[in-house]
XYZ file of C-alpha atoms in Angstrom:
678
model
C 73.222 106.125 115.453
C 77.043 105.004 116.384
C 80.522 104.973 115.582
C 83.677 103.671 116.709
C 87.418 103.956 115.904
C 88.682 100.677 114.512
C 90.526 98.140 116.537
C 94.004 97.577 115.792
C 97.179 99.098 115.491
C 97.518 102.628 114.500
C 97.567 102.940 110.336
C 100.636 105.236 109.736
C 102.476 106.626 106.814
C 106.302 107.689 106.832
C 105.006 111.391 106.156
C 101.905 113.442 106.502
C 98.473 112.525 104.831
C 97.231 115.624 103.515
C 94.043 114.362 101.116
C 92.019 111.249 100.876
C 89.791 109.917 98.332
C 87.793 106.647 97.616
C 86.410 104.692 95.286
C 84.653 101.500 94.918
C 86.008 98.547 93.295
C 85.109 97.936 89.661
C 84.876 94.524 88.409
C 87.097 93.835 85.235
C 84.653 91.215 84.027
C 81.197 89.955 83.877
C 82.237 87.073 85.876
C 83.059 89.407 88.503
C 79.877 91.960 88.350
C 78.602 92.011 92.102
C 75.281 90.259 92.760
C 73.635 93.701 93.550
C 74.716 97.493 94.343
C 75.976 96.521 98.066
C 78.582 94.232 97.168
C 80.052 96.629 94.379
C 80.299 98.777 97.485
C 81.986 95.975 99.901
C 85.596 96.627 98.587
C 87.566 99.827 97.076
C 90.698 101.538 96.822
C 91.909 104.593 99.057
C 93.721 107.479 97.469
C 96.259 109.194 99.869
C 98.749 112.055 99.099
C 101.318 112.669 101.424
C 104.052 115.884 101.891
C 106.887 113.474 99.941
C 104.836 113.918 96.707
C 103.886 110.395 96.846
C 100.356 109.061 95.959
C 99.035 105.671 97.723
C 96.060 103.886 96.424
C 95.590 100.947 98.682
C 92.833 98.493 98.648
C 89.975 98.367 101.450
C 87.612 95.840 102.294
C 84.339 96.139 104.317
C 83.084 92.772 104.626
C 83.960 90.199 107.223
C 84.507 87.012 105.260
C 88.277 86.262 105.200
C 87.736 83.808 102.403
C 86.942 86.414 99.843
C 89.767 86.336 97.434
C 92.025 90.108 97.077
C 93.660 91.664 94.258
C 97.360 90.084 94.019
C 98.819 93.764 94.408
C 96.954 95.925 97.316
C 99.038 98.820 97.260
C 100.460 101.126 94.871
C 102.967 104.125 95.522
C 102.628 106.356 92.620
C 105.746 108.702 92.168
C 105.746 111.476 89.993
C 105.322 114.784 91.495
C 107.844 117.134 92.640
C 106.518 118.537 95.995
C 103.830 117.675 98.179
C 100.596 116.395 96.842
C 97.582 118.356 98.425
C 94.255 116.907 96.351
C 93.555 113.479 95.351
C 90.250 113.098 93.367
C 88.860 110.090 91.893
C 86.550 109.721 88.809
C 84.480 106.761 89.669
C 82.554 106.532 85.902
C 85.936 106.553 84.031
C 87.821 104.977 86.898
C 90.676 108.202 86.516
C 92.512 109.161 89.718
C 93.515 113.057 89.438
C 96.101 114.322 91.396
C 97.695 117.944 92.510
C 100.758 119.339 94.136
C 101.759 122.477 95.864
C 103.670 123.715 92.684
C 100.322 123.531 90.672
C 101.247 120.306 89.140
C 98.018 118.055 87.810
C 98.342 114.417 86.923
C 95.722 112.388 85.453
C 96.341 108.510 86.413
C 94.765 105.759 84.679
C 95.519 101.832 85.202
C 96.042 99.482 82.549
C 96.835 96.142 83.056
C 97.588 95.932 86.466
C 100.148 99.477 85.916
C 99.208 102.799 86.892
C 100.687 105.210 84.280
C 100.293 109.292 83.990
C 97.811 110.224 81.181
C 97.514 113.977 81.061
C 99.863 116.159 82.723
C 98.900 119.870 83.531
C 101.366 122.684 84.956
C 100.420 126.126 85.228
C 102.744 127.236 87.539
C 100.058 128.586 90.230
C 98.841 126.758 93.440
C 95.609 124.763 93.074
C 92.905 125.501 95.271
C 90.884 122.990 94.384
C 90.073 120.343 91.530
C 86.360 118.589 90.796
C 84.896 116.210 88.730
C 81.542 116.707 87.300
C 78.806 114.518 88.534
C 78.753 112.305 85.573
C 82.675 112.615 85.594
C 82.716 114.188 81.816
C 84.342 117.465 83.026
C 86.795 118.845 85.626
C 86.508 121.867 87.354
C 90.171 123.519 88.236
C 90.555 126.389 90.288
C 93.064 128.174 91.076
C 94.230 130.600 94.091
C 95.490 133.506 91.887
C 91.695 133.728 90.252
C 92.237 131.933 87.081
C 89.597 129.016 86.621
C 89.326 126.484 83.953
C 86.802 123.203 82.960
C 88.177 120.681 80.896
C 87.097 117.465 79.473
C 87.766 114.148 81.015
C 90.200 113.705 77.869
C 92.157 116.886 78.569
C 90.355 119.148 76.010
C 90.078 122.730 77.314
C 86.235 124.089 77.070
C 86.696 127.587 78.716
C 88.755 129.564 81.005
C 88.723 132.830 82.980
C 90.169 134.842 85.235
C 88.270 136.043 88.142
C 90.064 139.842 89.477
C 89.450 139.399 93.254
C 91.034 141.080 96.179
C 91.187 137.881 97.996
C 92.107 133.806 96.602
C 89.706 131.597 95.652
C 89.501 128.505 98.330
C 87.528 126.110 96.765
C 84.917 125.282 93.522
C 82.416 122.678 93.375
C 79.484 122.224 90.344
C 76.070 122.138 91.179
C 74.036 119.005 91.310
C 72.786 119.301 87.384
C 75.991 120.493 86.169
C 74.712 123.241 84.856
C 76.403 126.124 87.149
C 79.860 126.178 89.296
C 80.376 127.760 92.563
C 83.539 129.263 93.919
C 84.202 130.243 97.656
C 86.988 132.787 98.405
C 88.648 133.945 101.394
C 86.807 136.989 102.596
C 83.548 135.100 102.501
C 81.821 135.384 99.088
C 80.290 132.772 96.501
C 81.270 133.533 92.850
C 78.399 131.625 90.481
C 79.259 130.896 86.950
C 77.256 128.971 84.206
C 78.912 125.947 82.122
C 79.808 128.427 79.414
C 81.936 130.233 81.742
C 79.358 133.393 82.223
C 79.134 135.224 85.229
C 76.145 135.049 87.201
C 76.112 136.120 90.566
C 78.705 137.581 93.427
C 77.033 136.905 96.838
C 78.527 137.791 100.451
C 77.786 134.996 102.437
C 79.854 136.285 105.689
C 81.613 139.641 106.393
C 84.203 138.444 108.912
C 85.107 134.686 108.180
C 86.551 133.010 104.974
C 85.058 129.938 103.328
C 86.822 126.855 103.842
C 84.918 124.227 101.670
C 81.253 123.829 100.266
C 79.487 120.650 99.361
C 76.038 119.065 98.458
C 74.012 116.470 100.218
C 74.062 114.890 96.890
C 75.957 111.931 95.268
C 79.274 112.730 94.053
C 78.924 110.711 90.954
C 75.542 109.382 89.178
C 76.236 105.757 88.360
C 73.964 103.366 87.179
C 72.126 101.651 89.553
C 71.571 97.973 89.683
C 68.154 96.472 89.944
C 68.714 94.226 92.456
C 67.552 93.985 96.119
C 70.342 95.897 98.353
C 69.624 92.750 100.621
C 70.685 90.150 98.214
C 74.227 89.161 99.667
C 75.149 85.656 100.688
C 77.267 87.247 103.451
C 76.939 86.436 107.217
C 73.767 89.146 107.246
C 73.202 88.794 111.394
C 74.633 90.863 113.374
C 76.733 93.068 111.228
C 78.662 96.872 111.589
C 76.726 98.248 108.721
C 73.483 99.088 107.968
C 71.553 95.908 106.455
C 69.588 98.195 103.863
C 71.286 101.095 102.805
C 69.377 104.588 103.473
C 67.972 105.717 99.832
C 68.388 109.236 99.224
C 65.105 111.360 99.244
C 64.462 112.607 95.463
C 61.676 115.086 96.108
C 63.723 116.823 98.657
C 66.111 119.507 97.320
C 69.955 119.181 97.626
C 71.335 121.370 100.590
C 74.249 123.478 99.790
C 76.923 123.191 102.636
C 79.359 126.030 103.502
C 82.248 126.133 106.218
C 83.717 129.237 107.391
C 87.088 129.516 109.108
C 85.188 130.290 112.688
C 83.889 126.932 112.572
C 80.054 127.634 111.728
C 78.789 125.739 108.836
C 75.741 126.902 107.071
C 73.130 124.837 105.270
C 71.454 126.657 102.346
C 68.492 125.870 99.708
C 70.800 127.700 97.311
C 73.569 130.402 97.173
C 70.933 133.365 97.574
C 69.246 131.527 100.603
C 68.567 134.247 102.870
C 67.522 132.366 106.021
C 70.004 129.507 106.020
C 70.344 126.836 108.807
C 73.428 127.879 110.745
C 75.648 124.805 112.991
C 77.786 125.943 115.648
C 80.156 123.482 115.677
C 82.406 125.037 118.287
C 85.298 123.522 116.442
C 88.090 124.794 114.692
C 90.203 123.627 111.538
C 86.705 122.693 110.798
C 86.635 119.475 107.940
C 82.774 118.440 106.466
C 81.637 116.564 104.170
C 78.341 114.981 103.537
C 77.703 110.757 103.100
C 76.750 109.665 99.621
C 73.217 109.048 100.703
C 72.917 112.595 101.806
C 71.380 112.199 105.384
C 74.383 112.558 107.404
C 77.089 115.440 107.418
C 80.497 114.492 109.599
C 82.101 117.741 110.463
C 85.646 116.749 112.047
C 87.823 119.041 113.859
C 89.847 120.159 117.313
C 88.181 121.347 120.414
C 88.772 124.647 121.195
C 90.636 124.223 124.757
C 94.114 123.038 125.508
C 95.586 119.519 125.035
C 94.230 116.551 127.308
C 97.172 114.654 128.127
C 100.792 114.100 127.287
C 103.142 111.067 126.465
C 105.903 110.126 128.537
C 108.475 111.285 125.901
C 106.594 112.306 122.738
C 104.334 115.344 121.775
C 101.125 116.433 123.610
C 98.009 114.526 122.378
C 94.994 116.872 122.059
C 91.349 116.176 121.082
C 89.746 115.925 117.985
C 85.975 115.211 117.527
C 83.929 114.217 114.872
C 80.196 115.544 114.740
C 77.610 114.018 113.099
C 74.264 116.483 112.110
C 71.007 115.532 109.865
C 69.813 117.382 107.001
C 68.002 119.303 109.284
C 71.332 120.532 111.012
C 70.325 118.825 114.294
C 73.180 117.322 116.058
C 73.284 113.496 116.289
C 76.071 111.552 117.904
C 79.727 112.824 118.936
C 83.014 110.688 118.486
C 86.315 111.658 120.600
C 89.531 110.744 120.094
C 92.931 111.725 121.264
C 95.514 112.424 118.221
C 98.598 114.566 117.896
C 97.801 116.600 114.550
C 94.629 118.128 113.623
C 92.490 116.461 111.197
C 93.398 117.247 107.875
C 90.739 115.326 105.665
C 87.670 112.761 105.847
C 86.262 111.168 103.443
C 83.359 108.394 103.516
C 83.572 105.052 101.769
C 81.477 101.515 101.418
C 78.241 102.805 101.094
C 78.575 105.385 103.982
C 79.489 102.330 106.547
C 83.339 103.953 107.072
C 84.762 106.661 107.495
C 88.486 107.746 106.842
C 90.431 110.418 108.556
C 93.961 111.876 108.414
C 95.412 112.909 111.130
C 99.383 113.921 110.227
C 101.103 110.543 109.267
C 98.409 108.849 111.220
C 95.150 107.333 109.162
C 91.961 106.417 111.390
C 88.895 103.970 110.550
C 85.283 104.780 111.661
C 82.815 102.187 111.595
C 79.291 103.932 111.544
C 76.134 102.666 112.103
C 73.390 104.658 110.554
C 70.748 103.171 112.181
C 70.007 102.902 116.488
C 72.660 100.743 117.856
C 71.612 97.239 118.845
C 72.953 96.378 122.520
C 74.662 93.315 120.481
C 76.824 95.947 118.609
C 77.592 97.700 122.124
C 78.694 94.757 123.675
C 81.138 93.895 120.909
C 83.097 97.272 121.012
C 82.859 97.227 124.558
C 84.701 93.666 124.605
C 86.784 94.618 121.699
C 88.274 97.500 123.557
C 89.260 95.496 126.650
C 90.619 92.502 124.464
C 92.780 94.565 122.013
C 93.665 91.886 120.065
C 91.947 89.004 117.895
C 93.827 86.088 119.252
C 91.947 86.798 122.722
C 88.826 86.250 121.499
C 89.376 82.604 121.652
C 90.015 82.389 125.231
C 86.410 83.500 126.085
C 83.980 81.139 127.080
C 81.393 82.301 124.179
C 79.080 80.387 121.526
C 80.789 79.727 118.437
C 78.380 82.225 116.493
C 79.086 84.982 119.072
C 83.079 84.564 118.917
C 82.837 84.631 115.209
C 80.832 87.975 115.640
C 83.131 89.285 118.085
C 85.926 88.848 115.842
C 84.852 90.812 113.391
C 85.530 93.799 115.115
C 89.318 93.324 114.574
C 89.216 92.809 111.197
C 90.896 95.552 109.256
C 89.749 97.785 106.507
C 92.696 99.009 105.040
C 94.742 95.750 103.284
C 97.188 94.939 104.033
C 97.183 95.863 107.971
C 100.679 97.550 108.898
C 102.884 94.947 110.284
C 103.010 94.770 113.949
C 106.272 95.971 115.742
C 105.980 93.156 118.127
C 105.736 90.302 115.255
C 108.155 92.098 112.881
C 110.354 88.666 112.379
C 107.740 86.690 111.921
C 106.130 88.974 109.299
C 109.527 88.929 107.254
C 110.200 85.147 107.736
C 107.257 83.277 107.454
C 104.717 83.802 103.895
C 101.537 85.568 104.422
C 97.851 83.505 104.417
C 96.810 85.242 100.945
C 98.021 84.825 98.024
C 98.906 88.993 97.433
C 101.820 90.638 96.595
C 103.809 92.540 99.088
C 105.869 95.401 96.936
C 109.006 96.896 98.184
C 111.310 99.664 97.736
C 115.207 98.972 98.791
C 117.292 102.030 99.775
C 120.991 102.450 100.311
C 121.987 104.441 103.547
C 124.928 106.123 104.028
C 127.795 104.269 105.030
C 129.153 104.185 108.621
C 132.721 103.030 109.213
C 132.204 101.993 112.389
C 129.276 99.566 111.913
C 131.194 98.262 108.416
C 130.186 98.559 104.869
C 127.471 100.333 103.219
C 124.061 99.462 104.604
C 120.782 98.926 102.646
C 117.185 98.878 104.291
C 114.064 97.163 102.666
C 111.044 99.152 102.685
C 107.291 98.212 102.539
C 105.319 99.904 100.451
C 102.383 101.450 102.012
C 99.691 104.005 101.868
C 102.129 106.015 99.911
C 104.737 105.536 102.536
C 107.722 103.303 103.483
C 107.812 100.956 106.305
C 111.038 99.559 106.948
C 111.217 95.503 107.380
C 114.745 94.371 106.725
C 118.216 95.879 106.821
C 121.466 94.836 105.116
C 125.102 95.362 105.229
C 128.219 94.476 102.862
C 130.542 92.358 104.998
C 132.945 91.917 101.770
C 135.063 94.344 99.600
C 135.715 91.819 96.976
C 132.427 89.285 96.775
C 128.802 90.908 96.679
C 128.687 89.669 100.447
C 125.948 90.872 102.874
C 124.508 89.859 106.439
C 120.516 90.491 106.973
C 119.611 91.735 110.211
C 116.466 93.170 112.226
C 116.134 97.304 111.215
C 115.845 97.693 115.028
C 119.394 96.868 115.721
C 119.330 98.760 118.807
C 116.478 97.518 120.140
C 115.774 94.718 123.003
C 114.007 91.477 121.893
C 111.596 91.728 124.749
C 110.972 95.284 124.177
C 107.096 95.693 123.957
C 105.570 98.836 121.574
C 102.299 100.381 122.449
C 100.373 100.248 119.291
C 97.144 101.948 120.907
C 99.659 104.906 120.696
C 100.570 106.963 117.207
C 104.104 108.319 118.624
C 105.614 104.798 118.912
C 104.401 104.121 115.251
C 105.675 107.174 114.266
C 108.915 106.303 115.726
C 109.029 103.475 113.871
C 108.402 104.490 110.526
C 110.717 107.609 110.635
C 107.415 109.757 110.337
C 109.444 113.420 110.582
C 109.394 115.184 107.167
C 113.611 115.562 107.479
C 113.550 111.667 107.514
C 116.254 109.791 105.055
C 113.662 107.856 103.986
C 113.108 110.334 100.844
C 114.291 108.652 97.965
C 116.877 110.552 95.399
C 117.845 110.128 91.893
C 121.588 109.658 92.572
C 121.485 106.980 95.656
C 121.980 103.950 93.312
C 125.091 105.589 91.781
C 126.844 106.378 95.231
C 130.123 104.831 95.583
C 131.165 103.757 99.394
C 134.400 105.472 100.607
C 137.181 103.543 101.415
C 137.283 101.738 104.628
C 139.778 100.415 106.987
C 140.447 96.799 107.226
C 139.922 96.721 110.968
C 136.443 97.864 111.032
C 135.468 96.590 107.684
C 132.997 93.955 109.042
C 131.657 93.096 112.269
C 132.870 89.644 113.407
C 130.467 86.870 113.976
C 130.976 84.780 116.485
C 132.777 81.180 115.711
C 133.023 78.044 117.976
C 136.060 75.872 117.651
C 134.532 72.728 116.811
C 136.913 69.823 114.675
C 135.221 69.378 111.623
C 135.426 66.094 109.524
C 137.256 65.967 106.899
C 136.394 63.833 103.985
C 136.784 63.629 100.501
C 133.483 62.917 99.633
C 132.348 66.060 100.808
C 131.479 68.782 98.230
C 134.195 72.093 97.958
C 131.872 74.573 99.473
C 131.417 72.263 102.762
C 135.281 72.525 102.877
C 135.578 76.259 101.996
C 133.114 77.271 104.884
C 135.642 75.331 107.318
C 138.414 77.738 106.373
C 135.933 80.820 105.624
C 136.288 83.525 108.087
C 132.563 85.042 107.316
C 130.683 82.240 108.489
C 131.403 80.240 111.937
C 131.570 76.169 111.566
C 128.910 73.970 111.234
C 128.360 70.828 112.920
C 127.573 68.038 110.295
C 124.037 66.941 110.215
C 122.866 63.095 110.385
C 120.153 63.289 107.579
C 121.973 65.626 105.158
C 125.797 65.890 105.553
C 126.221 68.805 103.042
C 123.368 70.676 104.606
C 123.584 71.157 108.676
C 122.341 73.368 110.914
C 124.981 75.649 112.731
C 124.924 76.256 116.608
C 125.577 79.881 117.837
C 125.640 81.546 121.103
C 122.590 83.574 121.119
C 124.049 86.517 123.114
C 125.999 87.792 119.684
C 123.118 87.080 117.643
C 120.397 88.521 119.717
C 122.691 91.411 120.440
C 123.295 92.413 116.233
C 119.843 90.947 115.473
C 121.498 88.806 112.577
C 118.580 86.784 110.527
C 120.410 85.411 107.284
C 123.909 86.017 105.389
C 124.470 85.997 101.776
C 127.527 84.861 100.557
C 128.724 84.150 96.692
C 131.538 83.220 94.576
C 134.588 85.616 93.401
C 132.441 85.929 90.081
C 128.982 86.718 91.712
C 127.153 84.697 89.847
C 126.412 82.062 92.706
C 124.868 83.146 96.057
C 123.611 81.109 98.697
C 121.526 82.135 101.737
C 122.271 80.742 105.074
C 120.219 81.342 108.292
C 121.935 82.801 111.024
C 118.753 82.840 113.438
C 117.491 80.284 115.538
C 114.373 80.137 114.306
C 115.264 79.800 110.970
C 116.717 76.779 108.921
C 120.466 76.615 108.050
C 119.714 76.745 104.214
C 117.150 79.540 103.269
C 117.967 79.387 99.538
C 120.498 80.159 96.548
C 120.614 82.061 93.619
C 122.422 80.734 90.242
C 122.753 83.639 87.443
C 124.296 82.236 84.179
C 125.342 84.505 81.090
C 126.373 83.221 77.834
C 129.770 84.850 75.986
C 129.334 88.013 74.289
C 125.629 88.026 76.005
C 124.195 86.106 72.678
C 122.115 83.648 74.754
C 119.249 85.080 76.919
C 120.473 85.524 80.631
C 119.367 83.146 83.142
C 118.540 83.497 86.896
C 117.484 80.114 88.818
C 116.304 80.546 92.428
C 116.299 77.664 94.834
C 113.953 78.598 97.919
C 112.673 76.330 100.386
C 109.039 76.574 102.028
C 109.699 77.951 105.446
C 106.872 77.281 107.835
C 106.404 78.543 111.811
C 106.904 75.035 113.688
C 108.121 74.195 117.120
C 112.118 74.537 117.606
C 111.983 71.027 119.009
C 110.710 69.633 115.446
C 112.688 71.422 112.877
C 112.557 69.914 109.701
C 115.525 70.889 107.622
C 114.669 71.522 103.861
C 116.934 68.904 101.796
C 118.853 70.472 98.774
C 120.849 69.126 96.015
C 124.471 69.510 97.298
C 125.254 70.963 93.893
C 123.336 73.597 94.693
C 125.803 75.210 96.631
C 128.702 73.943 94.197
C 130.639 77.061 92.507
C 131.873 74.299 89.714
C 128.178 72.809 88.642
C 127.091 74.504 85.808
C 123.784 72.650 84.973
C 121.600 72.497 88.219
C 118.174 70.949 88.070
C 115.621 73.510 88.999
C 112.145 74.574 88.055
C 112.236 78.335 88.865
C 113.777 79.748 85.862
C 113.829 83.742 85.336
C 114.942 84.495 81.514
C 115.908 87.979 80.588
């Protein structure tokens, strides 16, 4: 077999990712049903729980076809927990998601018409140690650290509960493959067995000095009805690929193995909980996390090496060596994957029919591509060349046949959709539309006012993996009118600064990944009022050029007001469009403040226009007209004018042509197709 970390920028959230869970994408109609079961698992959803109490649901894809359509919304940030989310569990047969927080709150989420809502809530007030769905998805097993266990239905009805009197805590709980018994592991090395009706069956001591960290079976998590078509029926580009062409079929004649992980790093493979001669795996790792793949033939064991750190960043924390070891059903070691991380690996999960292994290490998420068969020479060459190139755009520079170039470019196609914006190309990301039809949902937060820089500041964050990535920053520049200047969030960075995407510390700094970051949303942030600011420091002065403006009665009033407004510099008249001209700025001040655009409005706040300040953007970026009726008897209307901004050469910039009345403060009836009615 072969395994390698996916190439590309490091995936990072704004807080520590504490748990992972993956499920395949379920078609919504008969037309969307896949041809075979393999196509069903080529797309799916990854659920993450982080330290800020936010649950992220992100779309993933393992196929390498760029023309495959994706959902319009590919990321959801589910808020509702009051503390850090420690467990996330998909229920694939019923398409539900269970999440647990550190205070004992349990939410069951369900998606309906593209929206996620809470279906069930359970809050006992005690910490939850484990939450497990039965293999048919009809029952849920909840175990608490204080010894209380509960079994309920998928609809929220309680079947039975019991109080187990123990001197130690319950650390985990699982179902047997036939869902007729439940097993609980304790911190003093015991396994407690109960039947499906709550009757006590056995107490077994497995280890005297080590506690049980987790238990699992080499058995599919859910028993979902499979299709009758062959796994090889697919119209995808079959040769060569990074996943197995025919996925291994689990052998039904072999009895499932019970896998028990201990605090010492040892793992026991047992035929049953009372097996007297188990197979013991000496992993040699600490803080071990183990999980079987769906087919049950490969066990992934992740942990940290029992030695000192291997490296150190120039201005960052120490790098530690994390290892992922793979074992077969006989406990034989097959392959080892080494990677450098800053935090221990907290959670792992398999996805995409065992062709991907997802690992959470602090705020970072690593995607490992797994090849179950003997790796081919072509695959090894692909990984070696991709590690040298580091970017997809460098593939075209190689003198290779088109077929091999296409195969080499598949190594850079990310599994997590959408990929995190590259810090080096952040301006292109916010200035130009994406190639696909996906929607990027954002959150805006008001930061504290700083009298030194001007009025209140607002930061626009992109929702990503349950966290927030800053992409734009705005500041109010007028007290009387709702006028703002939009800038790059990296106001103190240099234009030619290069960020090392291969190092997680740089991504953590860009995302403010510390737990005390001010990204955390509060309930009363919208109600804050900006303090009074002295007139001298209310707004930074934008550069102005003394250009003699042409005075003509034919020009609209908006153009004449611009010549008198101290908020915007004067503009040269254009030959093609006298009302919409491009301004020329000294690039020193524009680069220093990272200004991108400015939003101006009339005194009543009903008409806005967006003016480009950066050299690579057109002067007029759009306008917004807001209309209300007297006493609000008629529905409110909002008309939005947005030109199509394309990334073209600076020598051939075609300015969008607007009706001059769009920017007039006296015109009421304006033509337009984009009207939003409330």
